Each structure stands twice: as C-alpha cells, then as structure tokens.
Amino acid sequence: MTAQIIDGKALAEELRQSFKSRVDTLTAQGQQPGLVVILVGEDAASQVYVKSKVNGCLAIGMHSEKITYDAAVDQETVLKKIAELNADPAIHGILVQLPLPKHFDEEKVLEAIAADKDVDGFHAENVGALAQGNPRFIPCTPYGVMKMFEKGGVDLNGKEAVVIGRSNIVGKPMALLLINAGATVTVCNSRTRDLKFHTSRADIVVAAVGKPKFVTGDMIKPGAVVIDVGINRLPDGKLCGDVDFADCLNVAGQITPVPGGVGPMTITMLLANTIEAAERKAGIR
Ligand code: GUN
C-alpha cells in the first residue's frame, strides 16, 4: 500500500488565503500586523529563509522588514535594536534568525525580545507556557506539524509518538505539543542506542535530526504517520529530508514530502503567530 501524502504546500496556501481577511480587519483598525526579522551574518540558508518570511508577510498584506547586520556586529547593538522594536507599537512580532555568530549569547538575545512579540515562541516565558499546556506562541515548525496532523485526520490521543531530535526549535516543543495532545512520547536523537526499537513501535514518527535519509522503511511500523522536518542539501544540489521518502512510501500510512511538506508550513505559522499577536494587542483575542 502506498502512503497518503500530506501536502504541506497546499495546506500552507489554504491557510495563508484564510489569513487575509484577519489582516484586512486589523489593518482597517489601524493595526496592520507587522513583523521584523533580524539577520546577523551571511549564512546562505538563513538568507533564503528570511527572504521567504518577509515575502510571506507582504503577500498577505502584512507589514514586514528585514534588518541585517554584519557577522562582526557586537551583541549590544542588536540588543539595543530589539529594545527599540519592543517599544514600537507598529511592530507585533520580532524574530532573530538562528543560528547567531559564535560571539553571541543566543539565550540572552532571545530573552531580550518582549514575550508578547516573541512570534518564534523561544522566550522562556513562552516555552514555560507551552510546557504547562497553556501555549501563547507555539514555535512555528512544530505548530505547522500539528496543523498537518489535523489536516490528515491524525488522532494523537493515546498514540505512541517518537520524535527524533531534541533541539529547542523543533524537537523539544514538538514533544511538548504531542504530550499535550495525549500521545505517549519518546524523544530520541542521532545517538539513541537502538533507534529502530523505538521507531518501529511508533504510530507517529517526527524526524528532526538534520541527517539526510536517516529514517528508512525498515525502521517504520506499517501504517505509521511519518513527518519529515529535515531540509538537507545533497552534493548534487537537490534537497532531501531526514526520511528516505521512496523507501518509507510503501510502509507508512501517511507521509510528508521534502520539499513541499513541513517547510512551507513553518513560515505559514509564523504569519499566524504574528497575526495572533496583533489581534491580542487589538483586543480581538
Ligand atoms: N533557524 C532555523 N529555524 C528557525 C526558526 O524557526 N526561527 C528562527 N528564529 N531561526 C531559525
């Protein structure tokens, strides 16, 4: 049996269309949702992501701007800019693209963003709220994955879920969301001793480990839902996920492709979080 493909590109487009009227309502009230993205350095992948984030906002009538700094900029300059943006009533969301250059204290920078403008959901206050089961801003990638479960009609309650990856950006918040949804959650990583033991028992596998084709068909339980968060560049220039898609396609029940899976959902949920921030400020939520 061939797995059903959960089309993230189509879902992202559907959601983005549905956001337009919310943006229009806010704009009519003088509260056009605004996102600032801060990029430090010249990392090629980050430049592509930041451009997509800004363009994603503009395409649905939001305000968005990119602020770029040379990799050698000192942290104080960036912290000063964040303080300015925290106080700017026209800005509802602030995002600092990660990774930051080595001389930065990432935690300090993320904590400097006002919690009510932290549309990445990385501030300790927002991480705590998610851990307590009362999320305010959900980190965009795992938030997108939850929307894909919803779209695919995947009931998480009581299911065995394995998350491969333990990053603050994806693995940890993903695990918290699955726990909050009633799944039994195991968090693995690239060094997990017998990964196959865990994945082959799982009804749901979320791969966010950053290793091309790391999850193969023999590791998957027939009929499982396989979500691929990975975006890896192969030597031939092609993109591939953390899942060996061709190998898992005839084992899984549902699967996400790369590209066109989780990727487009991440930016979509960033737009959702920024609109939500503006709605809260306007008293709509
Ligand atoms: N780098 C990779 N993914 C992300 C993300 O979701 N947010 C930020 N700020 N940086 C990232």
PDB file of C-alpha atoms and ligand atoms in Angstrom:
ATOM      1  CA  MET A   1       0.000   0.000   0.000  1.00  0.00           C
ATOM      2  CA  THR A   2       1.249   3.470  -0.845  1.00  0.00           C
ATOM      3  CA  ALA A   3       1.150   6.079   1.883  1.00  0.00           C
ATOM      4  CA  GLN A   4      -1.130   9.069   1.672  1.00  0.00           C
ATOM      5  CA  ILE A   5       0.954  12.203   1.158  1.00  0.00           C
ATOM      6  CA  ILE A   6       0.221  15.144   3.459  1.00  0.00           C
ATOM      7  CA  ASP A   7       0.691  18.109   1.135  1.00  0.00           C
ATOM      8  CA  GLY A   8       2.180  20.939   3.202  1.00  0.00           C
ATOM      9  CA  LYS A   9       2.398  23.289   0.254  1.00  0.00           C
ATOM     10  CA  ALA A  10      -1.345  23.071  -0.434  1.00  0.00           C
ATOM     11  CA  LEU A  11      -2.257  23.366   3.260  1.00  0.00           C
ATOM     12  CA  ALA A  12       0.085  26.350   3.665  1.00  0.00           C
ATOM     13  CA  GLU A  13      -1.586  28.090   0.721  1.00  0.00           C
ATOM     14  CA  GLU A  14      -5.066  27.353   2.060  1.00  0.00           C
ATOM     15  CA  LEU A  15      -4.162  28.782   5.488  1.00  0.00           C
ATOM     16  CA  ARG A  16      -2.438  31.848   4.035  1.00  0.00           C
ATOM     17  CA  GLN A  17      -5.557  32.657   1.999  1.00  0.00           C
ATOM     18  CA  SER A  18      -7.652  32.347   5.161  1.00  0.00           C
ATOM     19  CA  PHE A  19      -5.360  34.818   6.999  1.00  0.00           C
ATOM     20  CA  LYS A  20      -6.023  37.640   4.539  1.00  0.00           C
ATOM     21  CA  SER A  21      -9.360  38.710   5.981  1.00  0.00           C
ATOM     22  CA  ARG A  22      -7.887  38.791   9.503  1.00  0.00           C
ATOM     23  CA  VAL A  23      -5.069  41.011   8.248  1.00  0.00           C
ATOM     24  CA  ASP A  24      -7.573  43.277   6.479  1.00  0.00           C
ATOM     25  CA  THR A  25      -9.692  43.618   9.629  1.00  0.00           C
ATOM     26  CA  LEU A  26      -6.647  44.599  11.697  1.00  0.00           C
ATOM     27  CA  THR A  27      -5.379  46.997   9.045  1.00  0.00           C
ATOM     28  CA  ALA A  28      -8.784  48.697   8.898  1.00  0.00           C
ATOM     29  CA  GLN A  29      -8.442  49.279  12.665  1.00  0.00           C
ATOM     30  CA  GLY A  30      -5.008  50.883  12.184  1.00  0.00           C
ATOM     31  CA  GLN A  31      -3.239  47.755  13.436  1.00  0.00           C
ATOM     32  CA  GLN A  32      -1.663  46.289  10.301  1.00  0.00           C
ATOM     33  CA  PRO A  33       0.258  43.251  11.604  1.00  0.00           C
ATOM     34  CA  GLY A  34       3.995  43.904  11.426  1.00  0.00           C
ATOM     35  CA  LEU A  35       6.943  41.516  11.643  1.00  0.00           C
ATOM     36  CA  VAL A  36      10.624  42.438  11.871  1.00  0.00           C
ATOM     37  CA  VAL A  37      13.191  39.779  11.047  1.00  0.00           C
ATOM     38  CA  ILE A  38      16.754  40.335  12.257  1.00  0.00           C
ATOM     39  CA  LEU A  39      19.519  38.573  10.364  1.00  0.00           C
ATOM     40  CA  VAL A  40      23.116  38.628  11.592  1.00  0.00           C
ATOM     41  CA  GLY A  41      25.783  37.428   9.184  1.00  0.00           C
ATOM     42  CA  GLU A  42      25.747  35.940   5.706  1.00  0.00           C
ATOM     43  CA  ASP A  43      24.642  32.326   6.224  1.00  0.00           C
ATOM     44  CA  ALA A  44      23.215  31.336   2.830  1.00  0.00           C
ATOM     45  CA  ALA A  45      20.348  29.198   4.131  1.00  0.00           C
ATOM     46  CA  SER A  46      19.333  31.869   6.658  1.00  0.00           C
ATOM     47  CA  GLN A  47      19.249  34.498   3.910  1.00  0.00           C
ATOM     48  CA  VAL A  48      16.812  32.345   1.900  1.00  0.00           C
ATOM     49  CA  TYR A  49      14.588  31.689   4.942  1.00  0.00           C
ATOM     50  CA  VAL A  50      14.497  35.347   5.951  1.00  0.00           C
ATOM     51  CA  LYS A  51      13.553  36.445   2.438  1.00  0.00           C
ATOM     52  CA  SER A  52      10.689  33.910   2.403  1.00  0.00           C
ATOM     53  CA  LYS A  53       9.488  35.111   5.809  1.00  0.00           C
ATOM     54  CA  VAL A  54       9.390  38.769   4.767  1.00  0.00           C
ATOM     55  CA  ASN A  55       7.795  37.979   1.382  1.00  0.00           C
ATOM     56  CA  GLY A  56       5.239  35.672   3.032  1.00  0.00           C
ATOM     57  CA  CYS A  57       4.074  38.583   5.192  1.00  0.00           C
ATOM     58  CA  LEU A  58       3.954  41.083   2.321  1.00  0.00           C
ATOM     59  CA  ALA A  59       1.963  38.675   0.130  1.00  0.00           C
ATOM     60  CA  ILE A  60      -0.999  38.715   2.535  1.00  0.00           C
ATOM     61  CA  GLY A  61      -0.953  42.449   3.257  1.00  0.00           C
ATOM     62  CA  MET A  62       1.140  42.456   6.419  1.00  0.00           C
ATOM     63  CA  HIS A  63       3.992  44.845   7.108  1.00  0.00           C
ATOM     64  CA  SER A  64       7.410  43.238   7.232  1.00  0.00           C
ATOM     65  CA  GLU A  65      11.005  44.349   7.189  1.00  0.00           C
ATOM     66  CA  LYS A  66      14.395  42.757   7.418  1.00  0.00           C
ATOM     67  CA  ILE A  67      17.205  44.257   9.485  1.00  0.00           C
ATOM     68  CA  THR A  68      20.625  42.890   8.610  1.00  0.00           C
ATOM     69  CA  TYR A  69      23.909  43.137  10.442  1.00  0.00           C
ATOM     70  CA  ASP A  70      27.415  42.182   9.519  1.00  0.00           C
ATOM     71  CA  ALA A  71      28.562  38.968  11.263  1.00  0.00           C
ATOM     72  CA  ALA A  72      31.055  41.023  13.317  1.00  0.00           C
ATOM     73  CA  VAL A  73      28.402  43.288  14.877  1.00  0.00           C
ATOM     74  CA  ASP A  74      28.526  43.416  18.659  1.00  0.00           C
ATOM     75  CA  GLN A  75      25.686  41.953  20.688  1.00  0.00           C
ATOM     76  CA  GLU A  76      24.877  45.269  22.383  1.00  0.00           C
ATOM     77  CA  THR A  77      23.929  46.828  19.025  1.00  0.00           C
ATOM     78  CA  VAL A  78      21.451  44.021  18.356  1.00  0.00           C
ATOM     79  CA  LEU A  79      20.057  44.177  21.916  1.00  0.00           C
ATOM     80  CA  LYS A  80      19.549  47.930  21.547  1.00  0.00           C
ATOM     81  CA  LYS A  81      17.614  47.381  18.307  1.00  0.00           C
ATOM     82  CA  ILE A  82      15.452  44.728  19.962  1.00  0.00           C
ATOM     83  CA  ALA A  83      14.652  47.156  22.805  1.00  0.00           C
ATOM     84  CA  GLU A  84      13.595  49.759  20.215  1.00  0.00           C
ATOM     85  CA  LEU A  85      11.373  47.246  18.426  1.00  0.00           C
ATOM     86  CA  ASN A  86       9.847  46.095  21.736  1.00  0.00           C
ATOM     87  CA  ALA A  87       8.684  49.677  22.239  1.00  0.00           C
ATOM     88  CA  ASP A  88       7.450  50.198  18.665  1.00  0.00           C
ATOM     89  CA  PRO A  89       3.631  49.952  18.550  1.00  0.00           C
ATOM     90  CA  ALA A  90       3.650  49.229  14.778  1.00  0.00           C
ATOM     91  CA  ILE A  91       5.629  46.019  15.309  1.00  0.00           C
ATOM     92  CA  HIS A  92       3.791  42.949  16.634  1.00  0.00           C
ATOM     93  CA  GLY A  93       6.384  40.269  16.006  1.00  0.00           C
ATOM     94  CA  ILE A  94      10.186  40.185  16.325  1.00  0.00           C
ATOM     95  CA  LEU A  95      12.245  37.274  15.069  1.00  0.00           C
ATOM     96  CA  VAL A  96      16.011  36.855  15.313  1.00  0.00           C
ATOM     97  CA  GLN A  97      17.106  34.319  12.738  1.00  0.00           C
ATOM     98  CA  LEU A  98      19.204  31.498  14.195  1.00  0.00           C
ATOM     99  CA  PRO A  99      21.956  30.468  14.291  1.00  0.00           C
ATOM    100  CA  LEU A 100      23.737  33.592  15.512  1.00  0.00           C
ATOM    101  CA  PRO A 101      27.516  34.051  15.159  1.00  0.00           C
ATOM    102  CA  LYS A 102      29.604  32.370  17.867  1.00  0.00           C
ATOM    103  CA  HIS A 103      30.315  35.539  19.872  1.00  0.00           C
ATOM    104  CA  PHE A 104      26.580  35.933  20.619  1.00  0.00           C
ATOM    105  CA  ASP A 105      24.835  34.639  23.725  1.00  0.00           C
ATOM    106  CA  GLU A 106      21.781  33.244  21.951  1.00  0.00           C
ATOM    107  CA  GLU A 107      19.727  32.851  25.112  1.00  0.00           C
ATOM    108  CA  LYS A 108      20.338  36.461  26.135  1.00  0.00           C
ATOM    109  CA  VAL A 109      19.243  37.716  22.720  1.00  0.00           C
ATOM    110  CA  LEU A 110      16.069  35.592  22.679  1.00  0.00           C
ATOM    111  CA  GLU A 111      15.178  36.655  26.226  1.00  0.00           C
ATOM    112  CA  ALA A 112      15.528  40.312  25.201  1.00  0.00           C
ATOM    113  CA  ILE A 113      12.520  40.027  22.875  1.00  0.00           C
ATOM    114  CA  ALA A 114       9.288  41.055  24.606  1.00  0.00           C
ATOM    115  CA  ALA A 115       7.375  37.819  25.333  1.00  0.00           C
ATOM    116  CA  ASP A 116       4.235  39.245  23.698  1.00  0.00           C
ATOM    117  CA  LYS A 117       6.173  39.875  20.447  1.00  0.00           C
ATOM    118  CA  ASP A 118       8.077  36.570  20.516  1.00  0.00           C
ATOM    119  CA  VAL A 119       6.405  35.030  17.458  1.00  0.00           C
ATOM    120  CA  ASP A 120       9.041  32.253  17.378  1.00  0.00           C
ATOM    121  CA  GLY A 121       7.911  31.086  20.830  1.00  0.00           C
ATOM    122  CA  PHE A 122      11.511  30.776  22.014  1.00  0.00           C
ATOM    123  CA  HIS A 123      11.342  33.123  25.055  1.00  0.00           C
ATOM    124  CA  ALA A 124      11.492  31.202  28.365  1.00  0.00           C
ATOM    125  CA  GLU A 125       8.074  32.584  29.307  1.00  0.00           C
ATOM    126  CA  ASN A 126       6.529  31.139  26.144  1.00  0.00           C
ATOM    127  CA  VAL A 127       8.413  27.847  26.459  1.00  0.00           C
ATOM    128  CA  GLY A 128       7.112  27.612  30.046  1.00  0.00           C
ATOM    129  CA  ALA A 129       3.541  28.324  28.962  1.00  0.00           C
ATOM    130  CA  LEU A 130       3.778  25.563  26.343  1.00  0.00           C
ATOM    131  CA  ALA A 131       5.235  23.135  28.908  1.00  0.00           C
ATOM    132  CA  GLN A 132       2.338  23.916  31.238  1.00  0.00           C
ATOM    133  CA  GLY A 133      -0.159  23.170  28.474  1.00  0.00           C
ATOM    134  CA  ASN A 134      -1.314  26.777  28.023  1.00  0.00           C
ATOM    135  CA  PRO A 135       0.682  27.893  24.987  1.00  0.00           C
ATOM    136  CA  ARG A 136       0.771  31.556  23.958  1.00  0.00           C
ATOM    137  CA  PHE A 137       3.146  31.392  20.998  1.00  0.00           C
ATOM    138  CA  ILE A 138       3.876  27.913  19.657  1.00  0.00           C
ATOM    139  CA  PRO A 139       7.221  27.533  17.818  1.00  0.00           C
ATOM    140  CA  CYS A 140       6.422  27.696  14.115  1.00  0.00           C
ATOM    141  CA  THR A 141       7.728  24.351  12.815  1.00  0.00           C
ATOM    142  CA  PRO A 142       6.074  22.079  15.403  1.00  0.00           C
ATOM    143  CA  TYR A 143       2.942  24.270  15.198  1.00  0.00           C
ATOM    144  CA  GLY A 144       2.902  23.574  11.445  1.00  0.00           C
ATOM    145  CA  VAL A 145       3.281  19.851  12.081  1.00  0.00           C
ATOM    146  CA  MET A 146       0.271  19.921  14.430  1.00  0.00           C
ATOM    147  CA  LYS A 147      -1.770  21.569  11.667  1.00  0.00           C
ATOM    148  CA  MET A 148      -0.666  18.785   9.308  1.00  0.00           C
ATOM    149  CA  PHE A 149      -1.887  16.144  11.780  1.00  0.00           C
ATOM    150  CA  GLU A 150      -5.198  17.993  11.919  1.00  0.00           C
ATOM    151  CA  LYS A 151      -5.422  18.117   8.126  1.00  0.00           C
ATOM    152  CA  GLY A 152      -4.514  14.425   7.821  1.00  0.00           C
ATOM    153  CA  GLY A 153      -7.164  13.498  10.396  1.00  0.00           C
ATOM    154  CA  VAL A 154      -4.494  12.036  12.688  1.00  0.00           C
ATOM    155  CA  ASP A 155      -5.830  11.438  16.191  1.00  0.00           C
ATOM    156  CA  LEU A 156      -2.889  11.764  18.594  1.00  0.00           C
ATOM    157  CA  ASN A 157      -4.644  10.787  21.797  1.00  0.00           C
ATOM    158  CA  GLY A 158      -3.164   7.590  23.250  1.00  0.00           C
ATOM    159  CA  LYS A 159      -0.795   7.083  20.307  1.00  0.00           C
ATOM    160  CA  GLU A 160       2.870   6.153  20.515  1.00  0.00           C
ATOM    161  CA  ALA A 161       4.926   9.024  19.105  1.00  0.00           C
ATOM    162  CA  VAL A 162       8.666   9.163  18.553  1.00  0.00           C
ATOM    163  CA  VAL A 163      10.429  12.485  17.956  1.00  0.00           C
ATOM    164  CA  ILE A 164      13.954  12.164  16.580  1.00  0.00           C
ATOM    165  CA  GLY A 165      15.802  15.359  17.512  1.00  0.00           C
ATOM    166  CA  ARG A 166      15.958  17.375  20.708  1.00  0.00           C
ATOM    167  CA  SER A 167      16.509  20.950  19.519  1.00  0.00           C
ATOM    168  CA  ASN A 168      14.838  23.928  21.173  1.00  0.00           C
ATOM    169  CA  ILE A 169      13.470  24.931  17.757  1.00  0.00           C
ATOM    170  CA  VAL A 170      11.765  21.656  16.838  1.00  0.00           C
ATOM    171  CA  GLY A 171      12.360  18.504  18.908  1.00  0.00           C
ATOM    172  CA  LYS A 172      11.548  19.774  22.397  1.00  0.00           C
ATOM    173  CA  PRO A 173       8.486  21.887  21.537  1.00  0.00           C
ATOM    174  CA  MET A 174       7.242  19.088  19.236  1.00  0.00           C
ATOM    175  CA  ALA A 175       7.446  16.642  22.129  1.00  0.00           C
ATOM    176  CA  LEU A 176       5.543  19.041  24.407  1.00  0.00           C
ATOM    177  CA  LEU A 177       2.776  19.525  21.840  1.00  0.00           C
ATOM    178  CA  LEU A 178       2.411  15.766  21.390  1.00  0.00           C
ATOM    179  CA  ILE A 179       2.321  15.280  25.180  1.00  0.00           C
ATOM    180  CA  ASN A 180      -0.341  17.996  25.472  1.00  0.00           C
ATOM    181  CA  ALA A 181      -2.350  16.191  22.761  1.00  0.00           C
ATOM    182  CA  GLY A 182      -2.342  12.964  24.785  1.00  0.00           C
ATOM    183  CA  ALA A 183       0.320  10.974  22.926  1.00  0.00           C
ATOM    184  CA  THR A 184       2.882   8.753  24.637  1.00  0.00           C
ATOM    185  CA  VAL A 185       6.097  10.447  23.611  1.00  0.00           C
ATOM    186  CA  THR A 186       9.672   9.196  23.269  1.00  0.00           C
ATOM    187  CA  VAL A 187      12.344  11.733  22.360  1.00  0.00           C
ATOM    188  CA  CYS A 188      15.315  10.189  20.554  1.00  0.00           C
ATOM    189  CA  ASN A 189      18.358  11.715  18.917  1.00  0.00           C
ATOM    190  CA  SER A 190      21.069  10.736  16.454  1.00  0.00           C
ATOM    191  CA  ARG A 191      22.934   8.891  19.246  1.00  0.00           C
ATOM    192  CA  THR A 192      19.997   6.869  20.563  1.00  0.00           C
ATOM    193  CA  ARG A 193      21.339   3.345  21.066  1.00  0.00           C
ATOM    194  CA  ASP A 194      18.659   1.325  19.302  1.00  0.00           C
ATOM    195  CA  LEU A 195      16.638   3.859  17.363  1.00  0.00           C
ATOM    196  CA  LYS A 196      14.819   1.203  15.367  1.00  0.00           C
ATOM    197  CA  PHE A 197      13.500  -0.340  18.587  1.00  0.00           C
ATOM    198  CA  HIS A 198      11.710   2.930  19.297  1.00  0.00           C
ATOM    199  CA  THR A 199      10.610   3.931  15.797  1.00  0.00           C
ATOM    200  CA  SER A 200       9.256   0.503  14.858  1.00  0.00           C
ATOM    201  CA  ARG A 201       6.797   0.700  17.790  1.00  0.00           C
ATOM    202  CA  ALA A 202       5.619   4.192  16.909  1.00  0.00           C
ATOM    203  CA  ASP A 203       2.302   5.202  15.374  1.00  0.00           C
ATOM    204  CA  ILE A 204       3.841   8.598  14.665  1.00  0.00           C
ATOM    205  CA  VAL A 205       7.450   9.422  13.816  1.00  0.00           C
ATOM    206  CA  VAL A 206       8.670  13.014  13.573  1.00  0.00           C
ATOM    207  CA  ALA A 207      12.182  13.235  12.138  1.00  0.00           C
ATOM    208  CA  ALA A 208      14.050  16.445  13.005  1.00  0.00           C
ATOM    209  CA  VAL A 209      17.608  15.248  13.290  1.00  0.00           C
ATOM    210  CA  GLY A 210      19.328  17.002  10.353  1.00  0.00           C
ATOM    211  CA  LYS A 211      20.691  13.864   8.683  1.00  0.00           C
ATOM    212  CA  PRO A 212      19.706  13.049   5.089  1.00  0.00           C
ATOM    213  CA  LYS A 213      17.602   9.886   4.639  1.00  0.00           C
ATOM    214  CA  PHE A 214      18.263   8.893   8.271  1.00  0.00           C
ATOM    215  CA  VAL A 215      14.880   7.176   8.684  1.00  0.00           C
ATOM    216  CA  THR A 216      14.468   4.167   6.408  1.00  0.00           C
ATOM    217  CA  GLY A 217      11.473   1.979   5.625  1.00  0.00           C
ATOM    218  CA  ASP A 218      12.637  -0.916   7.822  1.00  0.00           C
ATOM    219  CA  MET A 219      12.504   1.405  10.870  1.00  0.00           C
ATOM    220  CA  ILE A 220       8.829   2.238  10.402  1.00  0.00           C
ATOM    221  CA  LYS A 221       5.740   0.385  11.603  1.00  0.00           C
ATOM    222  CA  PRO A 222       3.387  -0.353   8.681  1.00  0.00           C
ATOM    223  CA  GLY A 223       0.721   2.333   8.536  1.00  0.00           C
ATOM    224  CA  ALA A 224       2.602   4.841  10.724  1.00  0.00           C
ATOM    225  CA  VAL A 225       2.426   8.591  10.163  1.00  0.00           C
ATOM    226  CA  VAL A 226       5.879   9.861   9.151  1.00  0.00           C
ATOM    227  CA  ILE A 227       6.625  13.583   9.390  1.00  0.00           C
ATOM    228  CA  ASP A 228       9.858  14.828   7.870  1.00  0.00           C
ATOM    229  CA  VAL A 229      11.144  18.118   9.281  1.00  0.00           C
ATOM    230  CA  GLY A 230      14.606  17.809   7.715  1.00  0.00           C
ATOM    231  CA  ILE A 231      15.891  20.036   4.935  1.00  0.00           C
ATOM    232  CA  ASN A 232      19.282  18.765   3.787  1.00  0.00           C
ATOM    233  CA  ARG A 233      21.230  19.762   0.704  1.00  0.00           C
ATOM    234  CA  LEU A 234      22.739  16.773  -1.135  1.00  0.00           C
ATOM    235  CA  PRO A 235      26.063  17.019  -3.033  1.00  0.00           C
ATOM    236  CA  ASP A 236      24.092  17.226  -6.333  1.00  0.00           C
ATOM    237  CA  GLY A 237      22.322  20.326  -5.005  1.00  0.00           C
ATOM    238  CA  LYS A 238      18.954  18.624  -4.519  1.00  0.00           C
ATOM    239  CA  LEU A 239      17.007  18.978  -1.276  1.00  0.00           C
ATOM    240  CA  CYS A 240      16.213  15.928   0.783  1.00  0.00           C
ATOM    241  CA  GLY A 241      14.670  15.305   4.157  1.00  0.00           C
ATOM    242  CA  ASP A 242      15.680  13.250   7.193  1.00  0.00           C
ATOM    243  CA  VAL A 243      13.421  10.478   5.889  1.00  0.00           C
ATOM    244  CA  ASP A 244      14.206   8.192   2.960  1.00  0.00           C
ATOM    245  CA  PHE A 245      10.928   9.077   1.266  1.00  0.00           C
ATOM    246  CA  ALA A 246      10.997   6.443  -1.508  1.00  0.00           C
ATOM    247  CA  ASP A 247      11.880   3.728   0.998  1.00  0.00           C
ATOM    248  CA  CYS A 248       9.145   4.695   3.501  1.00  0.00           C
ATOM    249  CA  LEU A 249       6.422   5.432   0.942  1.00  0.00           C
ATOM    250  CA  ASN A 250       5.199   1.858   0.781  1.00  0.00           C
ATOM    251  CA  VAL A 251       5.393   1.269   4.533  1.00  0.00           C
ATOM    252  CA  ALA A 252       3.915   4.419   6.078  1.00  0.00           C
ATOM    253  CA  GLY A 253       0.210   5.189   6.210  1.00  0.00           C
ATOM    254  CA  GLN A 254       0.787   8.921   5.759  1.00  0.00           C
ATOM    255  CA  ILE A 255       3.987  10.777   4.956  1.00  0.00           C
ATOM    256  CA  THR A 256       5.179  14.331   4.270  1.00  0.00           C
ATOM    257  CA  PRO A 257       7.422  15.087   1.269  1.00  0.00           C
ATOM    258  CA  VAL A 258      10.544  17.296   1.105  1.00  0.00           C
ATOM    259  CA  PRO A 259      10.252  19.808  -0.415  1.00  0.00           C
ATOM    260  CA  GLY A 260       6.555  20.699  -0.154  1.00  0.00           C
ATOM    261  CA  GLY A 261       5.901  19.241   3.286  1.00  0.00           C
ATOM    262  CA  VAL A 262       6.691  20.836   6.629  1.00  0.00           C
ATOM    263  CA  GLY A 263       8.842  23.638   5.102  1.00  0.00           C
ATOM    264  CA  PRO A 264       6.016  25.824   3.751  1.00  0.00           C
ATOM    265  CA  MET A 265       4.073  25.298   6.992  1.00  0.00           C
ATOM    266  CA  THR A 266       6.805  26.832   9.165  1.00  0.00           C
ATOM    267  CA  ILE A 267       6.523  30.256   7.565  1.00  0.00           C
ATOM    268  CA  THR A 268       2.744  29.979   7.467  1.00  0.00           C
ATOM    269  CA  MET A 269       2.617  29.525  11.233  1.00  0.00           C
ATOM    270  CA  LEU A 270       4.981  32.473  11.683  1.00  0.00           C
ATOM    271  CA  LEU A 271       2.386  34.561   9.860  1.00  0.00           C
ATOM    272  CA  ALA A 272      -0.315  33.046  12.085  1.00  0.00           C
ATOM    273  CA  ASN A 273       1.617  33.925  15.256  1.00  0.00           C
ATOM    274  CA  THR A 274       2.224  37.495  14.096  1.00  0.00           C
ATOM    275  CA  ILE A 275      -1.458  37.984  13.234  1.00  0.00           C
ATOM    276  CA  GLU A 276      -2.374  36.498  16.622  1.00  0.00           C
ATOM    277  CA  ALA A 277      -0.002  38.924  18.359  1.00  0.00           C
ATOM    278  CA  ALA A 278      -1.665  41.846  16.562  1.00  0.00           C
ATOM    279  CA  GLU A 279      -5.149  40.520  17.376  1.00  0.00           C
ATOM    280  CA  ARG A 280      -4.269  40.230  21.066  1.00  0.00           C
ATOM    281  CA  LYS A 281      -2.993  43.794  21.075  1.00  0.00           C
ATOM    282  CA  ALA A 282      -6.172  44.967  19.328  1.00  0.00           C
ATOM    283  CA  GLY A 283      -8.264  43.109  21.901  1.00  0.00           C
ATOM    284  CA  ILE A 284      -9.745  40.761  19.283  1.00  0.00           C
ATOM    285  CA  ARG A 285      -8.412  37.673  21.091  1.00  0.00           C
TER     286      ARG A 285
HETATM  287  N1  GUN B   1      16.547  28.893  12.242  1.00  0.00           N
HETATM  288  C1  GUN B   1      16.027  27.733  11.793  1.00  0.00           C
HETATM  289  N2  GUN B   1      14.718  27.654  12.095  1.00  0.00           N
HETATM  290  C2  GUN B   1      14.397  28.789  12.742  1.00  0.00           C
HETATM  291  C3  GUN B   1      13.190  29.287  13.303  1.00  0.00           C
HETATM  292  O1  GUN B   1      12.122  28.660  13.281  1.00  0.00           O
HETATM  293  N3  GUN B   1      13.281  30.521  13.877  1.00  0.00           N
HETATM  294  C4  GUN B   1      14.437  31.223  13.944  1.00  0.00           C
HETATM  295  N4  GUN B   1      14.422  32.406  14.554  1.00  0.00           N
HETATM  296  N5  GUN B   1      15.573  30.779  13.443  1.00  0.00           N
HETATM  297  C5  GUN B   1      15.551  29.574  12.844  1.00  0.00           C
END
